[in-house]
Amino acid sequence: QVLTHEVKGETYVPHLVEQCAMEVRVTALIKENGVIYIKSDEFRLRRPDLSFEVPKNAKNGVPFDLTVSFKNTLPHPLTKCSLDLDGVVEDDEVKLSDVPANSEWKHTVKVTVNKSGQHQISGSFDSAELTDISGYINFTLKD
């Protein structure tokens, strides 16, 4: 016999800590022989990745749009949102509007890099409900 039990996000998301580690423990009593069966499983929930897009034709000294995005797969909005970018971006931390439930979030930042060659931009998105959604991009600028 299979027994299923759905645990909704609103039950556990407010209690998640930094590593999003969870443990599920099941206890069953087998009526026919009185044996107690205990099983547990530990796992980590995966956060979405922050994605970055730089135009392929971006050039040294010419402003271009950096697009940052991720998918909010939670069934509720993310609130008190902020984006922290590191690398060749002038704005450090940007306060953002709420991200609706089950939606694709995108934010565009105007960037000017005054040096050709290899560059990296990294970032972290935080909200009251979910922290440290992170990612990076390596890219090359031509003269």
JSON list of C-alpha atoms in Angstrom, two decimals:
[
{"chain": "A", "resi": 1, "resn": "GLN", "atom": "CA", "xyz": [0.00, 0.00, 0.00]},
{"chain": "A", "resi": 2, "resn": "VAL", "atom": "CA", "xyz": [1.25, 3.48, -0.88]},
{"chain": "A", "resi": 3, "resn": "LEU", "atom": "CA", "xyz": [0.46, 6.43, 1.33]},
{"chain": "A", "resi": 4, "resn": "THR", "atom": "CA", "xyz": [1.20, 9.95, 0.11]},
{"chain": "A", "resi": 5, "resn": "HIS", "atom": "CA", "xyz": [1.19, 13.18, 2.06]},
{"chain": "A", "resi": 6, "resn": "GLU", "atom": "CA", "xyz": [1.56, 16.56, 0.34]},
{"chain": "A", "resi": 7, "resn": "VAL", "atom": "CA", "xyz": [3.56, 19.21, 2.19]},
{"chain": "A", "resi": 8, "resn": "LYS", "atom": "CA", "xyz": [2.88, 22.67, 0.76]},
{"chain": "A", "resi": 9, "resn": "GLY", "atom": "CA", "xyz": [5.55, 25.35, 0.48]},
{"chain": "A", "resi": 10, "resn": "GLU", "atom": "CA", "xyz": [3.81, 27.72, 2.89]},
{"chain": "A", "resi": 11, "resn": "THR", "atom": "CA", "xyz": [4.32, 25.08, 5.59]},
{"chain": "A", "resi": 12, "resn": "TYR", "atom": "CA", "xyz": [8.12, 24.86, 5.34]},
{"chain": "A", "resi": 13, "resn": "VAL", "atom": "CA", "xyz": [9.44, 27.89, 3.39]},
{"chain": "A", "resi": 14, "resn": "PRO", "atom": "CA", "xyz": [9.18, 30.30, 6.37]},
{"chain": "A", "resi": 15, "resn": "HIS", "atom": "CA", "xyz": [11.36, 27.91, 8.38]},
{"chain": "A", "resi": 16, "resn": "LEU", "atom": "CA", "xyz": [14.14, 27.35, 5.84]},
{"chain": "A", "resi": 17, "resn": "VAL", "atom": "CA", "xyz": [17.64, 28.33, 6.89]},
{"chain": "A", "resi": 18, "resn": "GLU", "atom": "CA", "xyz": [20.68, 29.15, 4.77]},
{"chain": "A", "resi": 19, "resn": "GLN", "atom": "CA", "xyz": [21.42, 25.72, 3.30]},
{"chain": "A", "resi": 20, "resn": "CYS", "atom": "CA", "xyz": [17.72, 24.79, 2.79]},
{"chain": "A", "resi": 21, "resn": "ALA", "atom": "CA", "xyz": [18.38, 21.40, 4.40]},
{"chain": "A", "resi": 22, "resn": "MET", "atom": "CA", "xyz": [15.37, 19.26, 5.25]},
{"chain": "A", "resi": 23, "resn": "GLU", "atom": "CA", "xyz": [14.75, 15.93, 6.90]},
{"chain": "A", "resi": 24, "resn": "VAL", "atom": "CA", "xyz": [11.70, 13.78, 6.34]},
{"chain": "A", "resi": 25, "resn": "ARG", "atom": "CA", "xyz": [11.02, 11.09, 8.94]},
{"chain": "A", "resi": 26, "resn": "VAL", "atom": "CA", "xyz": [8.33, 8.40, 8.65]},
{"chain": "A", "resi": 27, "resn": "THR", "atom": "CA", "xyz": [7.22, 6.05, 11.38]},
{"chain": "A", "resi": 28, "resn": "ALA", "atom": "CA", "xyz": [4.86, 3.16, 10.68]},
{"chain": "A", "resi": 29, "resn": "LEU", "atom": "CA", "xyz": [3.37, 0.41, 12.82]},
{"chain": "A", "resi": 30, "resn": "ILE", "atom": "CA", "xyz": [2.72, -2.87, 11.03]},
{"chain": "A", "resi": 31, "resn": "LYS", "atom": "CA", "xyz": [-0.51, -4.11, 12.63]},
{"chain": "A", "resi": 32, "resn": "GLU", "atom": "CA", "xyz": [-0.07, -7.76, 11.65]},
{"chain": "A", "resi": 33, "resn": "ASN", "atom": "CA", "xyz": [3.19, -8.29, 13.59]},
{"chain": "A", "resi": 34, "resn": "GLY", "atom": "CA", "xyz": [3.55, -5.17, 15.78]},
{"chain": "A", "resi": 35, "resn": "VAL", "atom": "CA", "xyz": [6.84, -4.15, 14.16]},
{"chain": "A", "resi": 36, "resn": "ILE", "atom": "CA", "xyz": [7.62, -0.44, 14.10]},
{"chain": "A", "resi": 37, "resn": "TYR", "atom": "CA", "xyz": [9.32, 0.79, 10.94]},
{"chain": "A", "resi": 38, "resn": "ILE", "atom": "CA", "xyz": [11.26, 4.08, 10.97]},
{"chain": "A", "resi": 39, "resn": "LYS", "atom": "CA", "xyz": [12.80, 5.68, 7.88]},
{"chain": "A", "resi": 40, "resn": "SER", "atom": "CA", "xyz": [14.35, 9.13, 7.41]},
{"chain": "A", "resi": 41, "resn": "ASP", "atom": "CA", "xyz": [15.78, 10.98, 4.45]},
{"chain": "A", "resi": 42, "resn": "GLU", "atom": "CA", "xyz": [17.84, 14.18, 4.42]},
{"chain": "A", "resi": 43, "resn": "PHE", "atom": "CA", "xyz": [18.05, 16.44, 1.39]},
{"chain": "A", "resi": 44, "resn": "ARG", "atom": "CA", "xyz": [18.55, 20.05, 0.33]},
{"chain": "A", "resi": 45, "resn": "LEU", "atom": "CA", "xyz": [16.13, 22.12, -1.68]},
{"chain": "A", "resi": 46, "resn": "ARG", "atom": "CA", "xyz": [17.67, 23.74, -4.71]},
{"chain": "A", "resi": 47, "resn": "ARG", "atom": "CA", "xyz": [17.37, 27.48, -5.12]},
{"chain": "A", "resi": 48, "resn": "PRO", "atom": "CA", "xyz": [16.92, 28.89, -8.61]},
{"chain": "A", "resi": 49, "resn": "ASP", "atom": "CA", "xyz": [20.03, 30.21, -10.36]},
{"chain": "A", "resi": 50, "resn": "LEU", "atom": "CA", "xyz": [20.45, 33.87, -11.21]},
{"chain": "A", "resi": 51, "resn": "SER", "atom": "CA", "xyz": [21.00, 34.18, -14.98]},
{"chain": "A", "resi": 52, "resn": "PHE", "atom": "CA", "xyz": [22.85, 37.01, -16.72]},
{"chain": "A", "resi": 53, "resn": "GLU", "atom": "CA", "xyz": [22.75, 38.16, -20.35]},
{"chain": "A", "resi": 54, "resn": "VAL", "atom": "CA", "xyz": [25.28, 40.45, -21.98]},
{"chain": "A", "resi": 55, "resn": "PRO", "atom": "CA", "xyz": [24.77, 41.43, -25.65]},
{"chain": "A", "resi": 56, "resn": "LYS", "atom": "CA", "xyz": [27.15, 39.58, -27.97]},
{"chain": "A", "resi": 57, "resn": "ASN", "atom": "CA", "xyz": [28.13, 42.87, -29.62]},
{"chain": "A", "resi": 58, "resn": "ALA", "atom": "CA", "xyz": [28.97, 44.71, -26.34]},
{"chain": "A", "resi": 59, "resn": "LYS", "atom": "CA", "xyz": [32.03, 46.94, -26.79]},
{"chain": "A", "resi": 60, "resn": "ASN", "atom": "CA", "xyz": [34.60, 48.65, -24.63]},
{"chain": "A", "resi": 61, "resn": "GLY", "atom": "CA", "xyz": [33.41, 52.13, -23.51]},
{"chain": "A", "resi": 62, "resn": "VAL", "atom": "CA", "xyz": [29.91, 51.76, -25.01]},
{"chain": "A", "resi": 63, "resn": "PRO", "atom": "CA", "xyz": [26.93, 51.42, -22.59]},
{"chain": "A", "resi": 64, "resn": "PHE", "atom": "CA", "xyz": [25.03, 48.13, -22.85]},
{"chain": "A", "resi": 65, "resn": "ASP", "atom": "CA", "xyz": [22.09, 46.46, -21.09]},
{"chain": "A", "resi": 66, "resn": "LEU", "atom": "CA", "xyz": [22.89, 43.71, -18.60]},
{"chain": "A", "resi": 67, "resn": "THR", "atom": "CA", "xyz": [19.80, 41.55, -18.00]},
{"chain": "A", "resi": 68, "resn": "VAL", "atom": "CA", "xyz": [19.52, 39.57, -14.75]},
{"chain": "A", "resi": 69, "resn": "SER", "atom": "CA", "xyz": [16.74, 36.99, -14.32]},
{"chain": "A", "resi": 70, "resn": "PHE", "atom": "CA", "xyz": [15.43, 33.92, -12.50]},
{"chain": "A", "resi": 71, "resn": "LYS", "atom": "CA", "xyz": [12.17, 31.97, -12.14]},
{"chain": "A", "resi": 72, "resn": "ASN", "atom": "CA", "xyz": [10.23, 32.21, -8.88]},
{"chain": "A", "resi": 73, "resn": "THR", "atom": "CA", "xyz": [8.78, 28.70, -8.66]},
{"chain": "A", "resi": 74, "resn": "LEU", "atom": "CA", "xyz": [7.19, 29.30, -5.26]},
{"chain": "A", "resi": 75, "resn": "PRO", "atom": "CA", "xyz": [3.39, 29.57, -5.04]},
{"chain": "A", "resi": 76, "resn": "HIS", "atom": "CA", "xyz": [3.65, 32.95, -3.30]},
{"chain": "A", "resi": 77, "resn": "PRO", "atom": "CA", "xyz": [5.33, 36.29, -4.04]},
{"chain": "A", "resi": 78, "resn": "LEU", "atom": "CA", "xyz": [8.82, 37.25, -2.90]},
{"chain": "A", "resi": 79, "resn": "THR", "atom": "CA", "xyz": [8.83, 40.48, -0.90]},
{"chain": "A", "resi": 80, "resn": "LYS", "atom": "CA", "xyz": [11.43, 43.00, 0.31]},
{"chain": "A", "resi": 81, "resn": "CYS", "atom": "CA", "xyz": [13.62, 42.14, -2.67]},
{"chain": "A", "resi": 82, "resn": "SER", "atom": "CA", "xyz": [17.11, 43.39, -3.40]},
{"chain": "A", "resi": 83, "resn": "LEU", "atom": "CA", "xyz": [19.83, 42.68, -5.95]},
{"chain": "A", "resi": 84, "resn": "ASP", "atom": "CA", "xyz": [23.53, 43.02, -5.14]},
{"chain": "A", "resi": 85, "resn": "LEU", "atom": "CA", "xyz": [25.88, 43.06, -8.15]},
{"chain": "A", "resi": 86, "resn": "ASP", "atom": "CA", "xyz": [29.67, 42.81, -8.08]},
{"chain": "A", "resi": 87, "resn": "GLY", "atom": "CA", "xyz": [32.18, 43.32, -10.84]},
{"chain": "A", "resi": 88, "resn": "VAL", "atom": "CA", "xyz": [32.06, 46.11, -13.39]},
{"chain": "A", "resi": 89, "resn": "VAL", "atom": "CA", "xyz": [28.62, 47.36, -12.30]},
{"chain": "A", "resi": 90, "resn": "GLU", "atom": "CA", "xyz": [28.30, 50.80, -10.67]},
{"chain": "A", "resi": 91, "resn": "ASP", "atom": "CA", "xyz": [25.16, 50.12, -8.59]},
{"chain": "A", "resi": 92, "resn": "ASP", "atom": "CA", "xyz": [25.97, 47.96, -5.59]},
{"chain": "A", "resi": 93, "resn": "GLU", "atom": "CA", "xyz": [22.61, 47.00, -4.10]},
{"chain": "A", "resi": 94, "resn": "VAL", "atom": "CA", "xyz": [19.28, 47.81, -5.72]},
{"chain": "A", "resi": 95, "resn": "LYS", "atom": "CA", "xyz": [15.93, 47.61, -3.89]},
{"chain": "A", "resi": 96, "resn": "LEU", "atom": "CA", "xyz": [13.30, 45.97, -6.10]},
{"chain": "A", "resi": 97, "resn": "SER", "atom": "CA", "xyz": [9.56, 45.49, -6.25]},
{"chain": "A", "resi": 98, "resn": "ASP", "atom": "CA", "xyz": [7.96, 42.20, -5.21]},
{"chain": "A", "resi": 99, "resn": "VAL", "atom": "CA", "xyz": [8.30, 39.17, -7.50]},
{"chain": "A", "resi": 100, "resn": "PRO", "atom": "CA", "xyz": [4.90, 37.52, -8.19]},
{"chain": "A", "resi": 101, "resn": "ALA", "atom": "CA", "xyz": [4.34, 33.83, -7.48]},
{"chain": "A", "resi": 102, "resn": "ASN", "atom": "CA", "xyz": [5.26, 31.37, -10.25]},
{"chain": "A", "resi": 103, "resn": "SER", "atom": "CA", "xyz": [6.75, 34.05, -12.48]},
{"chain": "A", "resi": 104, "resn": "GLU", "atom": "CA", "xyz": [9.86, 34.91, -14.44]},
{"chain": "A", "resi": 105, "resn": "TRP", "atom": "CA", "xyz": [11.68, 37.91, -12.95]},
{"chain": "A", "resi": 106, "resn": "LYS", "atom": "CA", "xyz": [13.90, 40.17, -15.07]},
{"chain": "A", "resi": 107, "resn": "HIS", "atom": "CA", "xyz": [15.85, 43.32, -14.27]},
{"chain": "A", "resi": 108, "resn": "THR", "atom": "CA", "xyz": [17.97, 45.38, -16.65]},
{"chain": "A", "resi": 109, "resn": "VAL", "atom": "CA", "xyz": [20.96, 47.48, -15.61]},
{"chain": "A", "resi": 110, "resn": "LYS", "atom": "CA", "xyz": [22.84, 49.89, -17.89]},
{"chain": "A", "resi": 111, "resn": "VAL", "atom": "CA", "xyz": [26.57, 49.04, -17.79]},
{"chain": "A", "resi": 112, "resn": "THR", "atom": "CA", "xyz": [29.63, 50.72, -19.27]},
{"chain": "A", "resi": 113, "resn": "VAL", "atom": "CA", "xyz": [32.99, 48.96, -19.15]},
{"chain": "A", "resi": 114, "resn": "ASN", "atom": "CA", "xyz": [36.04, 51.02, -20.04]},
{"chain": "A", "resi": 115, "resn": "LYS", "atom": "CA", "xyz": [38.47, 48.17, -20.57]},
{"chain": "A", "resi": 116, "resn": "SER", "atom": "CA", "xyz": [38.52, 45.48, -23.24]},
{"chain": "A", "resi": 117, "resn": "GLY", "atom": "CA", "xyz": [39.18, 41.82, -22.43]},
{"chain": "A", "resi": 118, "resn": "GLN", "atom": "CA", "xyz": [37.73, 39.27, -19.99]},
{"chain": "A", "resi": 119, "resn": "HIS", "atom": "CA", "xyz": [35.27, 40.40, -17.30]},
{"chain": "A", "resi": 120, "resn": "GLN", "atom": "CA", "xyz": [33.01, 38.82, -14.71]},
{"chain": "A", "resi": 121, "resn": "ILE", "atom": "CA", "xyz": [29.80, 40.07, -13.11]},
{"chain": "A", "resi": 122, "resn": "SER", "atom": "CA", "xyz": [28.33, 38.18, -10.16]},
{"chain": "A", "resi": 123, "resn": "GLY", "atom": "CA", "xyz": [25.19, 38.82, -8.20]},
{"chain": "A", "resi": 124, "resn": "SER", "atom": "CA", "xyz": [22.92, 37.78, -5.40]},
{"chain": "A", "resi": 125, "resn": "PHE", "atom": "CA", "xyz": [19.15, 38.27, -5.14]},
{"chain": "A", "resi": 126, "resn": "ASP", "atom": "CA", "xyz": [17.60, 38.31, -1.67]},
{"chain": "A", "resi": 127, "resn": "SER", "atom": "CA", "xyz": [14.04, 38.52, -0.41]},
{"chain": "A", "resi": 128, "resn": "ALA", "atom": "CA", "xyz": [12.28, 38.05, 2.91]},
{"chain": "A", "resi": 129, "resn": "GLU", "atom": "CA", "xyz": [11.20, 34.56, 1.83]},
{"chain": "A", "resi": 130, "resn": "LEU", "atom": "CA", "xyz": [14.28, 33.31, -0.02]},
{"chain": "A", "resi": 131, "resn": "THR", "atom": "CA", "xyz": [17.89, 34.47, 0.16]},
{"chain": "A", "resi": 132, "resn": "ASP", "atom": "CA", "xyz": [21.09, 34.04, -1.81]},
{"chain": "A", "resi": 133, "resn": "ILE", "atom": "CA", "xyz": [19.77, 33.32, -5.28]},
{"chain": "A", "resi": 134, "resn": "SER", "atom": "CA", "xyz": [23.11, 33.76, -6.98]},
{"chain": "A", "resi": 135, "resn": "GLY", "atom": "CA", "xyz": [24.97, 33.47, -10.26]},
{"chain": "A", "resi": 136, "resn": "TYR", "atom": "CA", "xyz": [27.63, 35.01, -12.47]},
{"chain": "A", "resi": 137, "resn": "ILE", "atom": "CA", "xyz": [28.65, 35.59, -16.06]},
{"chain": "A", "resi": 138, "resn": "ASN", "atom": "CA", "xyz": [32.06, 35.72, -17.71]},
{"chain": "A", "resi": 139, "resn": "PHE", "atom": "CA", "xyz": [32.25, 37.77, -20.89]},
{"chain": "A", "resi": 140, "resn": "THR", "atom": "CA", "xyz": [34.75, 39.38, -23.24]},
{"chain": "A", "resi": 141, "resn": "LEU", "atom": "CA", "xyz": [34.58, 42.96, -24.51]},
{"chain": "A", "resi": 142, "resn": "LYS", "atom": "CA", "xyz": [36.11, 43.96, -27.81]},
{"chain": "A", "resi": 143, "resn": "ASP", "atom": "CA", "xyz": [37.60, 47.36, -28.65]}
]
